Amino acid sequence: MPEPETPLAERPWEDVARMLGVDEALEIILASVKPLAPVQVALLDAVGLVTAEMVVADQPIPPFTNSAMDGYAVRAIDTQGASVGQPAKLRVVGQLPAGYAPGVEIVSGTAARIMTGAPLPDGADAVVRFEETDERSSGATTARLNAKPCWVGVTRAARPLDNVRPPGEDVAAGEAVVRAGICLRPAHIGLLAAVNRIHVRVHPRPRVAILSTGDEVVDLGPSLRPGQVRNSNSYTLAAMTIRAGGVPLMLGIAGDRTDDLTEKLALARSADLIVTSGGVSLGDYDMVKDVLRRQGKIDIWQVRMKPGKPLAFGRVGSTPLLGLPGNPVAAAVSFEVFGIPALRRMLGCQNLEQPIIQATLVERIDNRGQRRHFVRARVSRASDGEWQVEPAGQQGAGVLSSLARANGLLVVPEELEVAEPGMRLPVRMLHWETGGIEEHPHQMT
Ligand code: AMP
Ligand code: MG
């Protein structure tokens, strides 16, 4: 007869924790978060956010035919056969700055001085640049133009539409300038401005409640007493949140006491995501897992990765919670691997991945234990122009300085016990957008 099953709460911790692969864990997390409900924001508050609407141009951009150059609006046919030796002499009938209706018509044998962006006058079909006229020598300057009549010689034949921008050259009326699901970069913001959008509907920035746990952890300010450590995790995680487009809510530190943690978690319920650090490993004083279990539906996993094996995920009320290990690098790497993609999904991003490159390993790396090893690494260009990668220093789960020195996480797969020099391996780039590659990496320490 099979033994009756021990109730969950009474089972030893190790039995309850599920072993999961990195991809499996990420899949579960991503399946339970979704894009946040759209809001209307001011145009410049939307930089880096993802559109939740399609925006269509109701007028063409540009709205009218205009000059692409400073020069003379002409009828191309009047300049046929023109050369430096035999310029086509045209009577100058006007001066057309940008911003005004032309008010002149170009008839055979005439031209108008025109500035970039000015509407092309009726009758003209091309613009010749100043450099292709004898304006300097003939002196058809603004001053002279006021004392009419004056003439200009065109020294090169123009073809119809030369230096002329048609209406809708950029965007046609009825065409979309952005569709839904676009992460707004500066050029999109410019296009939205071009169609007179003061506001735009986007998915908002996720509010991320950040809570550190541990009796030994002390926030910034007081000096440390024996046995205490400074709270760095809250700040690393907040910085990563800001960089990913979220808004951190700093909930401080909960001691290893049930009531303290319960109270702090209650404050976190209004956030879009709760991130805790510490207290999910197998230590004696780790209350987090017990409190979490009472607060909501939380799973505690052992993920096959290094650093950062223990991980909690679930909900407190309706708010998703990600429980990270306490070791500073384990917390940061777990947040990079699981938290940032979750944030990106909440932001409405369609691409949840960080940029990955393939690089040639310079140094041997051991990887026993069948875990995916995210090695803090430096990517640089080898003399042959290829990417090369080497560890950025000591790989202990508490060594944050080597993460600070790294520009990528080299991914050594679970099944690879030894990564040998010369192997090509994937590297997740960490700060590509700020010029992650330095040709001559400076050493921080
Ligand atoms: P834990 O996961 O709670 O067992 O913590 C693992 C290690 O991380 C311990 O050495 C802790 O002191 C350290 N640690 C936990 N929380 C923090 C934090 N917020 N800042 C810096 N170190 C921490
Ligand atoms: Mg702890």
Short mmCIF file of C-alpha atoms and ligand atoms in Angstrom, two decimals:
data_model
loop_
_atom_site.label_atom_id
_atom_site.label_comp_id
_atom_site.label_asym_id
_atom_site.label_seq_id
_atom_site.Cartn_x
_atom_site.Cartn_y
_atom_site.Cartn_z
CA MET A 1 0.00 0.00 0.00
CA PRO A 2 1.42 3.44 -0.89
CA GLU A 3 2.17 5.72 2.04
CA PRO A 4 -0.31 8.61 2.58
CA GLU A 5 1.07 11.85 1.17
CA THR A 6 2.59 14.26 3.71
CA PRO A 7 0.80 17.66 3.71
CA LEU A 8 2.78 20.25 1.77
CA ALA A 9 3.62 22.48 4.72
CA GLU A 10 5.15 19.61 6.69
CA ARG A 11 7.35 18.29 3.95
CA PRO A 12 11.05 19.14 4.06
CA TRP A 13 11.77 22.20 1.98
CA GLU A 14 13.99 20.37 -0.50
CA ASP A 15 11.17 18.04 -1.52
CA VAL A 16 8.77 20.83 -2.27
CA ALA A 17 11.02 22.91 -4.47
CA ARG A 18 10.62 21.96 -8.10
CA MET A 19 13.63 21.52 -10.39
CA LEU A 20 13.07 23.53 -13.52
CA GLY A 21 15.06 24.39 -16.64
CA VAL A 22 15.69 28.10 -17.33
CA ASP A 23 13.48 28.13 -20.42
CA GLU A 24 10.69 26.27 -18.68
CA ALA A 25 10.76 28.70 -15.74
CA LEU A 26 10.74 31.70 -18.07
CA GLU A 27 7.84 30.25 -20.02
CA ILE A 28 5.76 29.86 -16.85
CA ILE A 29 6.57 33.42 -15.76
CA LEU A 30 5.81 34.95 -19.17
CA ALA A 31 2.56 33.01 -19.46
CA SER A 32 1.27 34.70 -16.34
CA VAL A 33 2.02 38.34 -17.17
CA LYS A 34 0.46 40.42 -19.89
CA PRO A 35 0.73 43.94 -21.35
CA LEU A 36 -0.61 46.57 -18.93
CA ALA A 37 -3.87 48.33 -19.84
CA PRO A 38 -3.09 51.25 -22.20
CA VAL A 39 -3.08 54.87 -21.09
CA GLN A 40 -2.86 58.19 -22.89
CA VAL A 41 0.45 60.01 -22.27
CA ALA A 42 2.09 63.24 -23.45
CA LEU A 43 4.24 62.68 -26.52
CA LEU A 44 7.62 63.04 -24.78
CA ASP A 45 6.55 60.78 -21.94
CA ALA A 46 6.12 58.02 -24.50
CA VAL A 47 9.79 57.66 -25.47
CA GLY A 48 10.71 53.97 -25.17
CA LEU A 49 7.11 52.91 -24.48
CA VAL A 50 5.05 50.70 -26.77
CA THR A 51 2.08 52.00 -28.76
CA ALA A 52 -1.39 50.63 -28.12
CA GLU A 53 -2.95 52.30 -31.16
CA MET A 54 -2.33 52.87 -34.84
CA VAL A 55 -1.74 56.50 -35.76
CA VAL A 56 -2.62 57.53 -39.31
CA ALA A 57 -1.58 60.71 -41.12
CA ASP A 58 -4.69 62.72 -42.03
CA GLN A 59 -2.64 64.92 -44.37
CA PRO A 60 0.36 64.17 -46.55
CA ILE A 61 3.83 64.91 -45.17
CA PRO A 62 5.08 67.23 -46.51
CA PRO A 63 1.71 68.85 -47.23
CA PHE A 64 2.74 70.66 -50.47
CA THR A 65 5.28 70.52 -53.28
CA ASN A 66 8.39 72.33 -52.09
CA SER A 67 12.00 73.03 -52.83
CA ALA A 68 14.67 70.64 -51.50
CA MET A 69 17.42 73.23 -52.04
CA ASP A 70 18.20 76.93 -51.94
CA GLY A 71 18.23 78.07 -55.56
CA TYR A 72 15.95 79.13 -58.38
CA ALA A 73 12.53 77.72 -59.25
CA VAL A 74 12.48 77.33 -63.03
CA ARG A 75 10.73 75.62 -65.90
CA ALA A 76 13.20 72.85 -66.78
CA ILE A 77 12.53 73.34 -70.49
CA ASP A 78 13.88 76.91 -70.23
CA THR A 79 17.29 75.59 -69.14
CA GLN A 80 17.79 73.04 -71.93
CA GLY A 81 21.31 73.11 -73.32
CA ALA A 82 22.53 75.52 -70.64
CA SER A 83 26.22 75.42 -69.71
CA VAL A 84 28.79 77.55 -67.95
CA GLY A 85 29.83 78.95 -71.31
CA GLN A 86 26.24 79.49 -72.44
CA PRO A 87 24.01 80.07 -69.41
CA ALA A 88 20.23 80.23 -69.83
CA LYS A 89 19.30 83.81 -68.93
CA LEU A 90 16.09 84.01 -66.90
CA ARG A 91 14.34 87.07 -65.50
CA VAL A 92 14.01 86.86 -61.72
CA VAL A 93 10.40 87.56 -60.77
CA GLY A 94 10.38 86.94 -57.05
CA GLN A 95 11.98 85.87 -53.84
CA LEU A 96 10.29 82.90 -52.13
CA PRO A 97 11.15 82.24 -48.47
CA ALA A 98 9.88 79.16 -46.60
CA GLY A 99 6.63 79.67 -44.76
CA TYR A 100 4.66 81.72 -47.31
CA ALA A 101 2.44 81.05 -50.30
CA PRO A 102 4.45 81.84 -53.48
CA GLY A 103 2.32 84.62 -54.98
CA VAL A 104 4.18 84.49 -58.32
CA GLU A 105 3.84 82.31 -61.37
CA ILE A 106 6.80 81.16 -63.41
CA VAL A 107 6.16 81.72 -67.08
CA SER A 108 8.55 81.01 -69.94
CA GLY A 109 11.84 82.82 -69.50
CA THR A 110 11.46 83.57 -65.78
CA ALA A 111 12.66 82.15 -62.48
CA ALA A 112 12.13 82.86 -58.78
CA ARG A 113 14.74 82.79 -56.08
CA ILE A 114 13.55 80.04 -53.68
CA MET A 115 14.63 78.75 -50.26
CA THR A 116 14.58 75.16 -48.97
CA GLY A 117 11.08 74.20 -47.85
CA ALA A 118 9.32 77.04 -49.71
CA PRO A 119 6.30 75.99 -51.80
CA LEU A 120 7.14 75.60 -55.49
CA PRO A 121 5.40 78.36 -57.45
CA ASP A 122 2.92 77.54 -60.21
CA GLY A 123 4.54 77.06 -63.58
CA ALA A 124 7.89 75.88 -62.13
CA ASP A 125 8.80 72.19 -62.31
CA ALA A 126 12.40 72.18 -61.07
CA VAL A 127 14.85 73.97 -58.81
CA VAL A 128 18.42 74.74 -59.80
CA ARG A 129 20.85 75.16 -56.94
CA PHE A 130 22.62 78.48 -56.41
CA GLU A 131 25.86 76.72 -57.28
CA GLU A 132 24.49 76.03 -60.76
CA THR A 133 23.78 79.65 -61.50
CA ASP A 134 25.90 82.73 -62.03
CA GLU A 135 24.10 84.46 -59.15
CA ARG A 136 27.33 85.60 -57.49
CA SER A 137 28.71 87.23 -60.60
CA SER A 138 25.35 88.56 -61.80
CA GLY A 139 24.63 89.83 -58.32
CA ALA A 140 21.02 88.61 -58.16
CA THR A 141 21.07 88.97 -54.40
CA THR A 142 18.24 89.97 -52.14
CA ALA A 143 19.46 93.56 -52.25
CA ARG A 144 19.47 93.63 -56.01
CA LEU A 145 16.11 91.85 -56.19
CA ASN A 146 14.52 94.76 -54.43
CA ALA A 147 15.72 97.00 -57.21
CA LYS A 148 14.17 95.05 -60.07
CA PRO A 149 14.47 93.94 -62.78
CA CYS A 150 17.32 91.46 -62.53
CA TRP A 151 18.51 88.37 -64.30
CA VAL A 152 20.16 85.12 -63.44
CA GLY A 153 22.12 82.75 -65.65
CA VAL A 154 21.52 79.02 -65.17
CA THR A 155 24.75 77.18 -65.95
CA ARG A 156 23.43 73.63 -66.13
CA ALA A 157 20.32 72.10 -67.68
CA ALA A 158 17.69 71.03 -65.15
CA ARG A 159 15.36 68.06 -65.55
CA PRO A 160 11.73 68.23 -64.44
CA LEU A 161 11.39 67.51 -60.68
CA ASP A 162 15.08 68.19 -59.95
CA ASN A 163 15.34 69.26 -56.27
CA VAL A 164 11.56 69.20 -55.92
CA ARG A 165 9.84 67.34 -53.06
CA PRO A 166 6.31 66.17 -53.86
CA PRO A 167 3.57 66.24 -51.22
CA GLY A 168 3.46 62.95 -49.29
CA GLU A 169 7.09 62.18 -50.19
CA ASP A 170 7.57 61.10 -46.56
CA VAL A 171 4.10 59.87 -45.58
CA ALA A 172 0.98 59.75 -47.76
CA ALA A 173 -2.40 60.85 -46.40
CA GLY A 174 -4.09 57.81 -44.85
CA GLU A 175 -0.81 56.01 -44.26
CA ALA A 176 0.12 54.84 -40.71
CA VAL A 177 3.05 56.64 -39.07
CA VAL A 178 3.12 54.03 -36.30
CA ARG A 179 1.11 50.91 -35.72
CA ALA A 180 0.22 49.30 -32.39
CA GLY A 181 3.08 47.38 -30.74
CA ILE A 182 5.87 49.76 -31.78
CA CYS A 183 8.48 50.67 -29.20
CA LEU A 184 8.68 54.43 -29.69
CA ARG A 185 12.14 55.60 -30.72
CA PRO A 186 13.04 59.22 -31.44
CA ALA A 187 12.12 59.02 -35.14
CA HIS A 188 8.64 57.69 -34.24
CA ILE A 189 8.21 60.57 -31.79
CA GLY A 190 9.12 62.94 -34.65
CA LEU A 191 6.57 61.30 -36.96
CA LEU A 192 3.88 61.59 -34.28
CA ALA A 193 4.76 65.27 -33.90
CA ALA A 194 4.59 65.64 -37.69
CA VAL A 195 0.96 64.46 -37.61
CA ASN A 196 0.19 66.83 -34.72
CA ARG A 197 -0.14 64.20 -31.99
CA ILE A 198 0.16 65.82 -28.57
CA HIS A 199 -0.77 62.58 -26.82
CA VAL A 200 -0.39 58.92 -27.71
CA ARG A 201 -1.84 55.70 -26.29
CA VAL A 202 0.82 53.41 -24.90
CA HIS A 203 1.23 50.63 -22.39
CA PRO A 204 2.34 52.31 -19.16
CA ARG A 205 5.57 51.75 -17.27
CA PRO A 206 5.21 48.78 -14.91
CA ARG A 207 5.47 49.75 -11.23
CA VAL A 208 7.82 47.31 -9.58
CA ALA A 209 7.72 46.97 -5.79
CA ILE A 210 11.21 46.05 -4.61
CA LEU A 211 11.69 44.45 -1.22
CA SER A 212 14.88 43.08 0.29
CA THR A 213 14.73 40.55 3.11
CA GLY A 214 17.16 39.54 5.81
CA ASP A 215 17.90 40.57 9.41
CA GLU A 216 21.50 41.24 8.40
CA VAL A 217 20.60 43.68 5.60
CA VAL A 218 20.85 47.42 6.38
CA ASP A 219 19.73 50.27 4.15
CA LEU A 220 21.90 53.23 3.18
CA GLY A 221 22.79 55.54 6.04
CA PRO A 222 23.71 53.97 9.38
CA SER A 223 27.12 52.38 9.79
CA LEU A 224 27.21 48.60 9.82
CA ARG A 225 27.38 46.64 13.05
CA PRO A 226 29.13 43.26 13.19
CA GLY A 227 27.36 40.74 11.01
CA GLN A 228 25.44 43.30 8.96
CA VAL A 229 25.66 43.90 5.21
CA ARG A 230 24.57 46.86 3.15
CA ASN A 231 21.41 46.59 1.07
CA SER A 232 22.77 46.68 -2.46
CA ASN A 233 20.14 44.45 -4.05
CA SER A 234 17.26 46.91 -3.84
CA TYR A 235 19.36 49.44 -5.71
CA THR A 236 20.70 47.10 -8.37
CA LEU A 237 17.18 45.83 -9.03
CA ALA A 238 15.70 49.33 -9.03
CA ALA A 239 18.35 50.48 -11.50
CA MET A 240 17.64 47.52 -13.77
CA THR A 241 13.92 48.28 -13.51
CA ILE A 242 14.43 51.91 -14.51
CA ARG A 243 16.62 50.92 -17.41
CA ALA A 244 14.05 48.41 -18.66
CA GLY A 245 11.34 51.11 -18.63
CA GLY A 246 9.71 50.37 -15.27
CA VAL A 247 9.23 52.48 -12.15
CA PRO A 248 10.70 51.09 -8.93
CA LEU A 249 8.77 51.41 -5.67
CA MET A 250 11.32 51.06 -2.90
CA LEU A 251 9.77 49.08 -0.06
CA GLY A 252 12.95 48.81 1.95
CA ILE A 253 13.93 45.77 3.96
CA ALA A 254 11.86 43.19 5.78
CA GLY A 255 13.59 41.37 8.62
CA ASP A 256 13.40 37.59 8.85
CA ARG A 257 10.12 37.81 10.77
CA THR A 258 6.76 36.75 9.49
CA ASP A 259 4.88 39.88 10.61
CA ASP A 260 7.39 42.29 9.09
CA LEU A 261 7.36 40.58 5.73
CA THR A 262 3.58 40.19 5.72
CA GLU A 263 3.17 43.90 6.41
CA LYS A 264 5.59 44.97 3.69
CA LEU A 265 4.05 42.62 1.15
CA ALA A 266 0.63 44.12 1.85
CA LEU A 267 2.05 47.52 0.77
CA ALA A 268 3.29 45.96 -2.44
CA ARG A 269 -0.06 44.68 -3.67
CA SER A 270 -0.86 47.78 -5.72
CA ALA A 271 2.28 47.34 -7.83
CA ASP A 272 2.32 45.61 -11.21
CA LEU A 273 5.12 43.29 -10.10
CA ILE A 274 6.63 42.49 -6.71
CA VAL A 275 10.31 41.60 -6.60
CA THR A 276 11.85 40.30 -3.39
CA SER A 277 15.44 39.36 -2.79
CA GLY A 278 16.73 36.90 -0.24
CA GLY A 279 15.07 34.22 1.78
CA VAL A 280 14.27 31.72 -0.96
CA SER A 281 17.30 29.51 -0.40
CA LEU A 282 17.54 26.65 2.07
CA GLY A 283 18.79 28.65 5.09
CA ASP A 284 17.26 28.11 8.52
CA TYR A 285 15.91 31.62 8.93
CA ASP A 286 14.32 31.94 5.55
CA MET A 287 10.77 32.96 6.31
CA VAL A 288 9.96 34.31 2.90
CA LYS A 289 8.76 31.05 1.46
CA ASP A 290 6.40 30.39 4.34
CA VAL A 291 4.93 33.89 4.34
CA LEU A 292 4.59 33.79 0.58
CA ARG A 293 2.72 30.55 0.74
CA ARG A 294 0.25 32.07 3.15
CA GLN A 295 -0.12 35.28 1.11
CA GLY A 296 -0.96 33.79 -2.21
CA LYS A 297 -0.19 31.13 -4.71
CA ILE A 298 3.56 30.91 -4.84
CA ASP A 299 5.81 28.22 -6.27
CA ILE A 300 9.38 27.87 -5.17
CA TRP A 301 11.70 26.46 -7.75
CA GLN A 302 15.23 25.23 -8.08
CA VAL A 303 16.20 26.50 -11.52
CA ARG A 304 19.04 24.78 -13.36
CA MET A 305 21.15 27.92 -13.65
CA LYS A 306 24.24 29.46 -12.12
CA PRO A 307 24.32 31.88 -10.39
CA GLY A 308 20.84 31.92 -8.92
CA LYS A 309 19.32 28.50 -8.39
CA PRO A 310 16.44 29.21 -5.98
CA LEU A 311 13.56 31.27 -7.37
CA ALA A 312 10.01 31.92 -6.24
CA PHE A 313 7.18 32.88 -8.53
CA GLY A 314 3.47 33.33 -8.06
CA ARG A 315 0.92 35.91 -6.98
CA VAL A 316 0.17 37.99 -3.93
CA GLY A 317 -3.48 38.81 -4.46
CA SER A 318 -3.52 39.47 -8.19
CA THR A 319 0.02 40.88 -8.34
CA PRO A 320 2.74 38.65 -9.76
CA LEU A 321 5.69 38.11 -7.43
CA LEU A 322 9.22 37.17 -8.38
CA GLY A 323 11.32 36.01 -5.42
CA LEU A 324 15.03 36.26 -6.18
CA PRO A 325 17.93 34.81 -4.23
CA GLY A 326 19.77 37.19 -1.90
CA ASN A 327 23.29 36.91 -3.23
CA PRO A 328 23.85 40.15 -5.16
CA VAL A 329 24.84 38.60 -8.49
CA ALA A 330 22.33 35.76 -8.23
CA ALA A 331 19.64 38.39 -7.67
CA ALA A 332 20.80 40.55 -10.58
CA VAL A 333 21.27 37.68 -13.04
CA SER A 334 17.94 36.08 -12.11
CA PHE A 335 16.24 39.44 -12.58
CA GLU A 336 17.98 39.85 -15.94
CA VAL A 337 16.88 36.39 -17.08
CA PHE A 338 13.32 36.32 -15.67
CA GLY A 339 12.35 39.80 -14.46
CA ILE A 340 13.34 41.93 -17.44
CA PRO A 341 11.47 39.78 -20.01
CA ALA A 342 8.40 39.91 -17.73
CA LEU A 343 8.70 43.69 -17.56
CA ARG A 344 9.08 43.87 -21.32
CA ARG A 345 5.92 41.84 -21.76
CA MET A 346 4.05 44.22 -19.41
CA LEU A 347 5.39 47.13 -21.45
CA GLY A 348 3.83 45.54 -24.53
CA CYS A 349 7.18 44.79 -26.21
CA GLN A 350 6.93 42.14 -28.89
CA ASN A 351 10.59 41.24 -28.70
CA LEU A 352 11.34 40.04 -25.19
CA GLU A 353 14.92 39.05 -25.87
CA GLN A 354 18.14 40.88 -25.22
CA PRO A 355 20.65 41.10 -28.06
CA ILE A 356 22.71 37.92 -28.34
CA ILE A 357 25.96 37.59 -30.27
CA GLN A 358 28.23 34.61 -30.90
CA ALA A 359 31.76 35.08 -29.63
CA THR A 360 34.95 33.03 -29.48
CA LEU A 361 35.91 31.94 -25.98
CA VAL A 362 39.42 32.93 -24.94
CA GLU A 363 39.68 31.02 -21.64
CA ARG A 364 38.62 27.58 -20.42
CA ILE A 365 35.50 27.55 -18.22
CA ASP A 366 34.39 24.62 -16.05
CA ASN A 367 30.69 24.00 -15.79
CA ARG A 368 29.94 20.95 -13.71
CA GLY A 369 26.48 20.29 -12.30
CA GLN A 370 24.29 20.46 -15.40
CA ARG A 371 23.28 24.05 -14.89
CA ARG A 372 23.17 26.88 -17.44
CA HIS A 373 26.06 29.07 -16.45
CA PHE A 374 25.67 32.80 -17.03
CA VAL A 375 29.30 33.87 -16.88
CA ARG A 376 29.95 37.57 -16.28
CA ALA A 377 32.06 38.31 -19.31
CA ARG A 378 33.79 40.91 -21.39
CA VAL A 379 33.24 40.92 -25.10
CA SER A 380 35.78 42.69 -27.27
CA ARG A 381 36.96 42.69 -30.87
CA ALA A 382 39.83 40.36 -31.67
CA SER A 383 42.52 41.52 -34.10
CA ASP A 384 40.70 39.63 -36.90
CA GLY A 385 37.60 41.73 -36.25
CA GLU A 386 35.61 38.85 -34.69
CA TRP A 387 33.99 39.04 -31.27
CA GLN A 388 35.95 37.38 -28.51
CA VAL A 389 34.82 36.80 -24.94
CA GLU A 390 36.52 36.19 -21.60
CA PRO A 391 35.31 36.02 -17.99
CA ALA A 392 35.14 39.46 -16.35
CA GLY A 393 36.67 38.25 -13.09
CA GLN A 394 35.68 36.13 -10.13
CA GLN A 395 32.37 34.34 -10.60
CA GLY A 396 31.18 34.01 -6.97
CA ALA A 397 27.45 34.72 -6.54
CA GLY A 398 28.30 37.62 -4.23
CA VAL A 399 30.95 39.26 -6.43
CA LEU A 400 29.11 42.24 -7.86
CA SER A 401 32.28 43.97 -9.04
CA SER A 402 32.79 41.40 -11.80
CA LEU A 403 29.23 42.04 -12.99
CA ALA A 404 30.04 45.75 -13.05
CA ARG A 405 33.07 44.96 -15.20
CA ALA A 406 31.07 42.73 -17.57
CA ASN A 407 29.40 43.87 -20.77
CA GLY A 408 27.68 40.56 -21.37
CA LEU A 409 26.61 37.23 -19.89
CA LEU A 410 28.34 34.37 -21.63
CA VAL A 411 25.94 31.44 -21.74
CA VAL A 412 27.55 28.05 -21.13
CA PRO A 413 24.85 25.45 -21.83
CA GLU A 414 23.76 22.94 -19.17
CA GLU A 415 25.17 19.95 -21.00
CA LEU A 416 28.62 21.43 -21.57
CA GLU A 417 30.92 20.38 -18.71
CA VAL A 418 33.91 22.27 -20.01
CA ALA A 419 33.88 25.21 -22.38
CA GLU A 420 37.20 25.16 -24.21
CA PRO A 421 39.13 28.11 -25.68
CA GLY A 422 38.20 28.58 -29.34
CA MET A 423 34.57 27.54 -28.87
CA ARG A 424 31.92 29.86 -30.26
CA LEU A 425 29.31 30.54 -27.59
CA PRO A 426 26.33 32.88 -27.24
CA VAL A 427 26.69 36.05 -25.16
CA ARG A 428 23.70 38.05 -23.93
CA MET A 429 24.78 41.65 -24.24
CA LEU A 430 23.98 43.72 -21.17
CA HIS A 431 24.33 47.31 -22.26
CA TRP A 432 24.61 47.31 -25.99
CA GLU A 433 22.75 50.61 -26.33
CA THR A 434 25.35 52.52 -24.32
CA GLY A 435 28.19 51.26 -26.48
CA GLY A 436 28.72 47.97 -24.66
CA ILE A 437 31.86 47.23 -26.62
CA GLU A 438 35.01 49.10 -25.72
CA GLU A 439 37.97 48.56 -27.98
CA HIS A 440 40.33 49.11 -25.08
CA PRO A 441 38.40 48.03 -21.98
CA HIS A 442 39.51 50.02 -18.96
CA GLN A 443 39.79 48.09 -15.75
CA MET A 444 37.60 49.38 -12.97
CA THR A 445 39.60 47.84 -10.19
P1 AMP B 1 19.70 34.66 1.29
O1 AMP B 1 19.27 34.37 -0.13
O2 AMP B 1 18.71 35.42 2.05
O3 AMP B 1 20.15 33.41 1.97
O4 AMP B 1 20.97 35.60 1.16
C1 AMP B 1 22.14 35.17 0.51
C2 AMP B 1 23.27 36.15 0.69
O5 AMP B 1 22.93 37.38 0.09
C3 AMP B 1 23.62 36.47 2.11
O6 AMP B 1 25.02 36.58 2.22
C4 AMP B 1 22.98 37.80 2.35
O7 AMP B 1 23.59 38.55 3.35
C5 AMP B 1 23.10 38.45 1.00
N1 AMP B 1 22.04 39.43 0.81
C6 AMP B 1 20.74 39.21 1.01
N2 AMP B 1 20.00 40.31 0.75
C7 AMP B 1 20.89 41.26 0.36
C8 AMP B 1 20.77 42.62 -0.06
N3 AMP B 1 19.56 43.21 -0.11
N4 AMP B 1 21.87 43.30 -0.39
C9 AMP B 1 23.08 42.70 -0.35
N5 AMP B 1 23.27 41.42 0.03
C10 AMP B 1 22.19 40.70 0.39
MG MG B 2 18.25 35.97 3.99
#
